[in-house]
Coordinates of C-alpha atoms and ligand atoms in Angstrom, one line a residue:
X21 CA 128.7 190.6 -26.9
X22 CA 126.4 187.7 -27.4
X23 CA 126.0 185.2 -24.8
X24 CA 125.1 181.3 -24.7
X25 CA 121.4 182.2 -23.0
X26 CA 121.1 185.5 -24.7
X27 CA 121.1 187.5 -21.5
X28 CA 123.7 190.2 -21.3
X29 CA 127.4 189.4 -20.0
X30 CA 127.8 189.2 -16.1
X31 CA 129.7 192.4 -16.2
X32 CA 127.1 194.6 -17.6
X33 CA 124.4 192.7 -15.6
X34 CA 126.2 193.8 -12.5
X35 CA 127.1 197.6 -14.1
X36 CA 123.2 197.8 -14.8
X37 CA 122.3 197.0 -11.5
X38 CA 124.7 198.7 -9.7
X39 CA 125.8 195.1 -7.6
X40 CA 128.9 196.3 -6.1
X41 CA 130.2 193.8 -4.0
X42 CA 129.5 193.4 -0.1
X43 CA 132.4 191.7 2.0
X44 CA 130.3 191.0 4.6
X45 CA 127.8 188.9 2.3
X46 CA 131.0 187.0 0.9
X47 CA 130.2 188.5 -2.3
X48 CA 132.9 187.2 -4.9
X49 CA 131.2 186.6 -8.1
X50 CA 132.0 184.2 -11.0
X51 CA 131.6 186.2 -14.2
X52 CA 132.8 183.4 -16.6
X53 CA 129.9 181.8 -18.2
X54 CA 131.9 179.1 -19.7
X55 CA 133.1 178.0 -15.7
X56 CA 129.7 178.4 -14.3
X57 CA 128.5 175.5 -16.4
X58 CA 131.4 173.3 -15.7
X59 CA 130.5 173.9 -12.5
X60 CA 126.8 172.8 -13.3
X61 CA 127.9 169.8 -15.2
X62 CA 130.3 168.6 -12.3
X63 CA 126.6 168.0 -10.5
X64 CA 126.1 165.3 -13.2
X65 CA 122.5 165.0 -15.1
X66 CA 120.4 167.9 -13.8
X67 CA 117.7 167.5 -16.3
X68 CA 115.5 165.3 -13.9
X69 CA 116.2 167.4 -10.6
X70 CA 115.3 170.3 -8.7
X71 CA 118.5 172.1 -7.8
X72 CA 118.8 174.4 -4.6
X73 CA 121.2 177.2 -5.3
X74 CA 122.1 179.3 -2.2
X75 CA 123.8 182.7 -2.9
X76 CA 122.9 183.2 -6.6
X77 CA 124.4 187.1 -6.5
X78 CA 123.9 188.2 -10.2
X79 CA 123.1 184.7 -11.2
X80 CA 126.4 183.4 -13.1
X81 CA 126.3 180.1 -11.6
X82 CA 122.2 179.9 -11.8
X83 CA 122.7 180.6 -15.5
X84 CA 125.1 177.7 -15.9
X85 CA 122.8 175.6 -14.4
X86 CA 119.6 176.5 -16.3
X87 CA 121.7 176.3 -19.5
X88 CA 123.0 172.7 -18.7
X89 CA 119.2 171.4 -18.5
X90 CA 118.3 171.9 -14.8
X91 CA 114.6 170.7 -14.3
X92 CA 114.3 173.7 -11.7
X93 CA 116.1 175.9 -9.8
X94 CA 115.3 177.1 -6.2
X95 CA 117.7 180.2 -5.6
X96 CA 117.7 181.5 -1.9
X97 CA 119.5 185.1 -2.0
X98 CA 119.9 187.5 0.9
X99 CA 121.0 190.4 -0.8
X100 CA 117.8 192.0 -2.3
X101 CA 119.9 194.1 -4.9
X102 CA 120.5 191.2 -6.9
X103 CA 116.6 190.3 -7.3
X104 CA 116.1 192.1 -10.7
X105 CA 118.9 190.5 -12.3
X106 CA 117.7 187.5 -11.0
X107 CA 114.0 188.0 -12.2
X108 CA 115.6 188.6 -16.1
X109 CA 116.9 185.3 -15.4
X110 CA 113.5 183.8 -14.4
X111 CA 111.9 185.4 -17.4
X112 CA 114.2 184.0 -19.9
X113 CA 113.5 180.3 -18.4
X114 CA 110.0 180.7 -17.6
X115 CA 108.7 178.4 -14.9
X116 CA 112.2 177.1 -14.2
X117 CA 113.5 179.4 -11.6
X118 CA 112.3 180.3 -8.5
X119 CA 113.8 182.7 -6.1
X120 CA 113.4 183.3 -2.6
X121 CA 115.2 186.7 -1.1
X122 CA 116.1 185.5 2.5
X123 CA 119.0 184.0 4.9
X124 CA 119.7 180.1 3.6
X125 CA 120.2 179.5 7.5
X126 CA 116.8 180.4 8.0
X127 CA 114.5 179.9 5.1
X128 CA 112.6 176.2 4.6
X129 CA 113.1 175.2 1.4
X130 CA 111.7 171.5 1.6
X131 CA 108.3 173.3 0.8
X132 CA 109.6 174.2 -2.5
X133 CA 111.4 171.7 -3.8
X134 CA 110.2 168.8 -5.6
X135 CA 112.9 165.3 -5.0
X136 CA 115.1 164.1 -6.6
X137 CA 117.1 167.6 -5.4
X138 CA 120.8 168.2 -5.7
X139 CA 122.7 171.3 -4.0
X140 CA 124.8 173.5 -6.2
X141 CA 126.1 176.2 -4.7
X142 CA 129.1 179.0 -4.9
X143 CA 128.8 179.5 -1.2
X144 CA 129.3 182.7 0.8
X145 CA 132.5 182.1 3.0
X146 CA 130.7 183.2 6.1
X147 CA 128.3 180.7 6.3
X148 CA 129.6 177.7 4.2
X149 CA 130.7 175.3 7.0
X150 CA 127.6 175.9 8.8
X151 CA 125.1 175.1 6.0
X152 CA 127.1 172.1 5.1
X153 CA 127.1 170.5 8.5
X154 CA 123.4 171.1 8.5
X155 CA 123.2 169.5 5.0
X156 CA 125.0 166.6 6.4
X157 CA 123.4 166.3 9.8
X158 CA 119.6 166.5 9.0
X159 CA 117.4 164.7 11.9
X160 CA 116.8 161.7 9.2
X161 CA 119.3 160.1 7.2
X162 CA 118.7 159.9 3.7
X163 CA 118.3 163.4 3.6
X164 CA 116.2 165.7 1.5
X165 CA 119.2 165.8 -1.1
X166 CA 121.2 163.4 -3.4
X167 CA 124.1 165.6 -3.8
X168 CA 125.8 168.2 -2.9
X169 CA 128.1 170.3 -5.3
X170 CA 130.1 173.4 -3.3
X171 CA 132.5 175.8 -4.2
X172 CA 134.5 176.6 -0.7
X173 CA 137.8 178.2 0.1
X174 CA 140.4 175.7 -0.8
X175 CA 141.5 174.9 2.9
X176 CA 138.2 174.0 4.0
X177 CA 137.6 171.8 0.6
X178 CA 140.5 170.2 1.2
X179 CA 139.3 169.2 5.2
X180 CA 136.3 167.6 3.4
X181 CA 138.1 165.2 1.4
X182 CA 141.0 164.5 3.7
X183 CA 142.3 161.3 4.5
X184 CA 143.6 159.5 7.6
X185 CA 147.3 161.1 8.4
X186 CA 146.9 164.0 6.8
X187 CA 147.2 167.6 7.9
X188 CA 143.4 168.5 7.1
X189 CA 141.8 165.2 8.5
X190 CA 139.7 165.9 11.4
X191 CA 136.0 166.1 12.2
X192 CA 134.7 167.7 9.0
X193 CA 136.3 165.1 7.0
X194 CA 134.9 162.2 9.1
X195 CA 131.7 163.6 9.2
X196 CA 131.4 164.3 5.2
X197 CA 132.8 161.1 4.8
X198 CA 130.7 158.9 7.2
X199 CA 127.7 159.6 5.1
X200 CA 128.9 160.7 1.7
X201 CA 131.6 159.7 -0.9
X202 CA 133.4 163.2 -1.5
X203 CA 135.7 164.5 -3.8
X204 CA 137.4 167.8 -5.2
X205 CA 136.2 168.2 -8.8
X206 CA 137.7 171.8 -9.6
X207 CA 140.3 174.0 -7.9
X208 CA 140.1 177.5 -9.1
X209 CA 142.6 180.8 -8.5
X210 CA 141.7 183.9 -6.9
X211 CA 141.2 185.4 -10.5
X212 CA 138.5 183.5 -11.0
X213 CA 136.2 185.8 -9.1
X214 CA 135.4 189.4 -9.0
X215 CA 136.5 190.4 -6.7
X216 CA 139.3 188.1 -6.4
X217 CA 139.5 186.7 -2.8
X218 CA 143.1 186.3 -1.2
X219 CA 143.2 182.3 -1.4
X220 CA 142.0 179.7 -3.8
X221 CA 138.8 177.9 -4.3
X222 CA 137.6 174.3 -5.1
X223 CA 134.6 172.6 -5.8
X224 CA 133.7 169.6 -3.5
X225 CA 131.0 166.8 -5.0
X226 CA 129.6 164.7 -2.0
X227 CA 127.4 161.9 -3.0
X228 CA 125.1 160.3 -0.1
X229 CA 125.1 157.2 0.8
X230 CA 121.8 155.2 1.4
X231 CA 123.1 154.7 4.9
X232 CA 126.1 155.8 6.8
X233 CA 129.3 154.2 6.1
X234 CA 129.6 152.2 9.5
X235 CA 127.1 152.1 12.5
X236 CA 127.5 154.3 15.0
X237 CA 125.3 157.0 17.0
X238 CA 125.3 160.3 15.8
X239 CA 125.7 162.5 18.9
X240 CA 128.4 160.2 20.4
X241 CA 130.6 160.0 17.0
X242 CA 130.4 164.1 17.3
X243 CA 131.3 164.3 20.9
X244 CA 134.1 161.4 20.4
X245 CA 135.5 163.2 17.4
X246 CA 135.0 166.7 19.2
X247 CA 137.3 165.3 21.8
X248 CA 140.1 163.8 20.1
X249 CA 140.5 166.4 17.6
X250 CA 140.6 169.2 20.3
X251 CA 143.7 167.7 21.1
X252 CA 144.6 166.3 18.1
X253 CA 148.5 165.9 19.0
X254 CA 147.6 163.7 22.4
X255 CA 147.2 160.1 22.5
X256 CA 143.6 158.8 22.8
X257 CA 144.0 157.7 26.0
X258 CA 144.4 161.2 27.5
X259 CA 142.4 163.2 25.1
X260 CA 139.3 161.2 25.3
X261 CA 139.8 160.8 29.6
X262 CA 136.5 163.7 29.8
X263 CA 134.7 160.6 28.0
X264 CA 134.1 158.6 30.8
X265 CA 135.5 155.6 33.3
X266 CA 137.5 152.9 31.7
X267 CA 138.4 155.1 28.3
X268 CA 141.1 152.8 28.0
X269 CA 139.5 149.7 28.0
X270 CA 136.9 150.9 25.3
X271 CA 139.7 151.9 23.4
X272 CA 141.4 148.4 23.3
X273 CA 137.5 147.2 22.9
X274 CA 137.4 149.1 19.6
X275 CA 140.5 147.8 18.3
X276 CA 142.5 151.0 18.7
X277 CA 145.6 151.6 20.8
X278 CA 145.6 154.0 23.4
X279 CA 149.0 155.1 22.8
X280 CA 147.6 156.5 18.9
X281 CA 147.0 159.9 18.3
X282 CA 143.7 161.0 16.3
X283 CA 144.7 162.0 13.3
X284 CA 145.9 158.1 13.0
X285 CA 142.7 157.0 13.9
X286 CA 140.2 155.9 10.6
X287 CA 136.7 156.5 10.4
X288 CA 135.9 153.2 10.4
X289 CA 138.1 153.1 14.3
X290 CA 135.7 156.3 15.6
X291 CA 133.1 154.4 14.3
X292 CA 134.2 151.4 16.6
X293 CA 134.6 153.4 19.6
X294 CA 131.5 155.6 19.5
X295 CA 129.2 152.1 19.6
X296 CA 131.7 150.5 22.9
X297 CA 131.1 154.2 24.4
X298 CA 127.3 153.7 24.0
X299 CA 127.3 150.4 25.5
Ligands
LIG25 N1 126.5 182.4 -7.2 C1 126.9 183.8 -7.5 C2 128.1 183.8 -8.2 O1 128.9 182.3 -8.3 O2 128.8 184.4 -8.9 C3 127.6 184.3 -6.0 C4 128.2 183.7 -5.0 S1 129.1 184.7 -3.6 C5 130.4 183.8 -3.2 C6 128.0 184.5 -2.3 C7 126.4 184.8 -2.6 O3 125.5 184.1 -1.3 C8 126.5 186.5 -2.3 O4 125.4 186.7 -3.6 C9 125.4 186.6 -1.1 O5 124.8 188.1 -1.3 C10 125.1 185.1 -0.9 N2 124.5 185.3 0.6 C11 125.3 185.7 1.5 N3 124.8 185.2 2.7 C12 123.8 184.6 2.4 C13 122.8 183.8 3.4 N4 122.7 183.7 4.4 N5 121.9 183.6 2.7 C14 121.8 183.3 0.9 N6 122.4 184.3 0.6 C15 123.7 184.6 1.2

């Protein structure tokens, strides 16, 4: 069957290169090129951007990104078995695909990217959250990327976009929304993947803000939200006791109720309290 890019269908690619999915590498592949093109489009106009893709696998999303016009794609893949399939894609799109075989947690990608950069990936579930946290907490803000368009397990996606007073509201929502606009742009059932995972997945699109939404020291804010959400059902005056003397007075000075619980405090409130704690 013909495909839009003239390359073989992904099922054939997987068969030809014997890419039996490995669970320990979080390998759940997307084989529908219409779907991968849709994910690429969710990242916006890529024609003037370099795209960083983590975990291209047999290259379904990579092909979506290139077919949708990405200026260049840098793909970092840990599994060397995928390289021959990715080389075939590179040959079909001369000069537009660079593949690095390595662990995305260790590879220094910056030397291989020219701004503006967007990150688009169907992330391996075992390192997805860690990569997101790294991308959200660089030494300096703004970071090297303009936007992140990332597939996660649906529950993780909900934790990223969660609003105050909801079940999934917590540290990940605060960290993401402190520095980005974040929204779920696509939800997918397990059958969209081969092999099918146990849970639904969702694509989150995060657009960086030029500066954090409210001023606060990152380390203080992280310490504060860790303490507050480690005991999310407790009142702040009790969950934050370990953060120093006069905590109750600081909570009041930040305009918050000492009897409130973490999940009732909006981002703005946590930032105000972080500023009080830093005084
Ligand atoms: N992008 C492909 C797709 O959408 O069909 C594959 C996605 S699959 C969920 C995750 C991919 O990440 C796999 O190809 C896996 O080998 C790769 N991977 C796992 N851990 C990695 C790591 N630490 N660094 C880079 N790639 C990794």
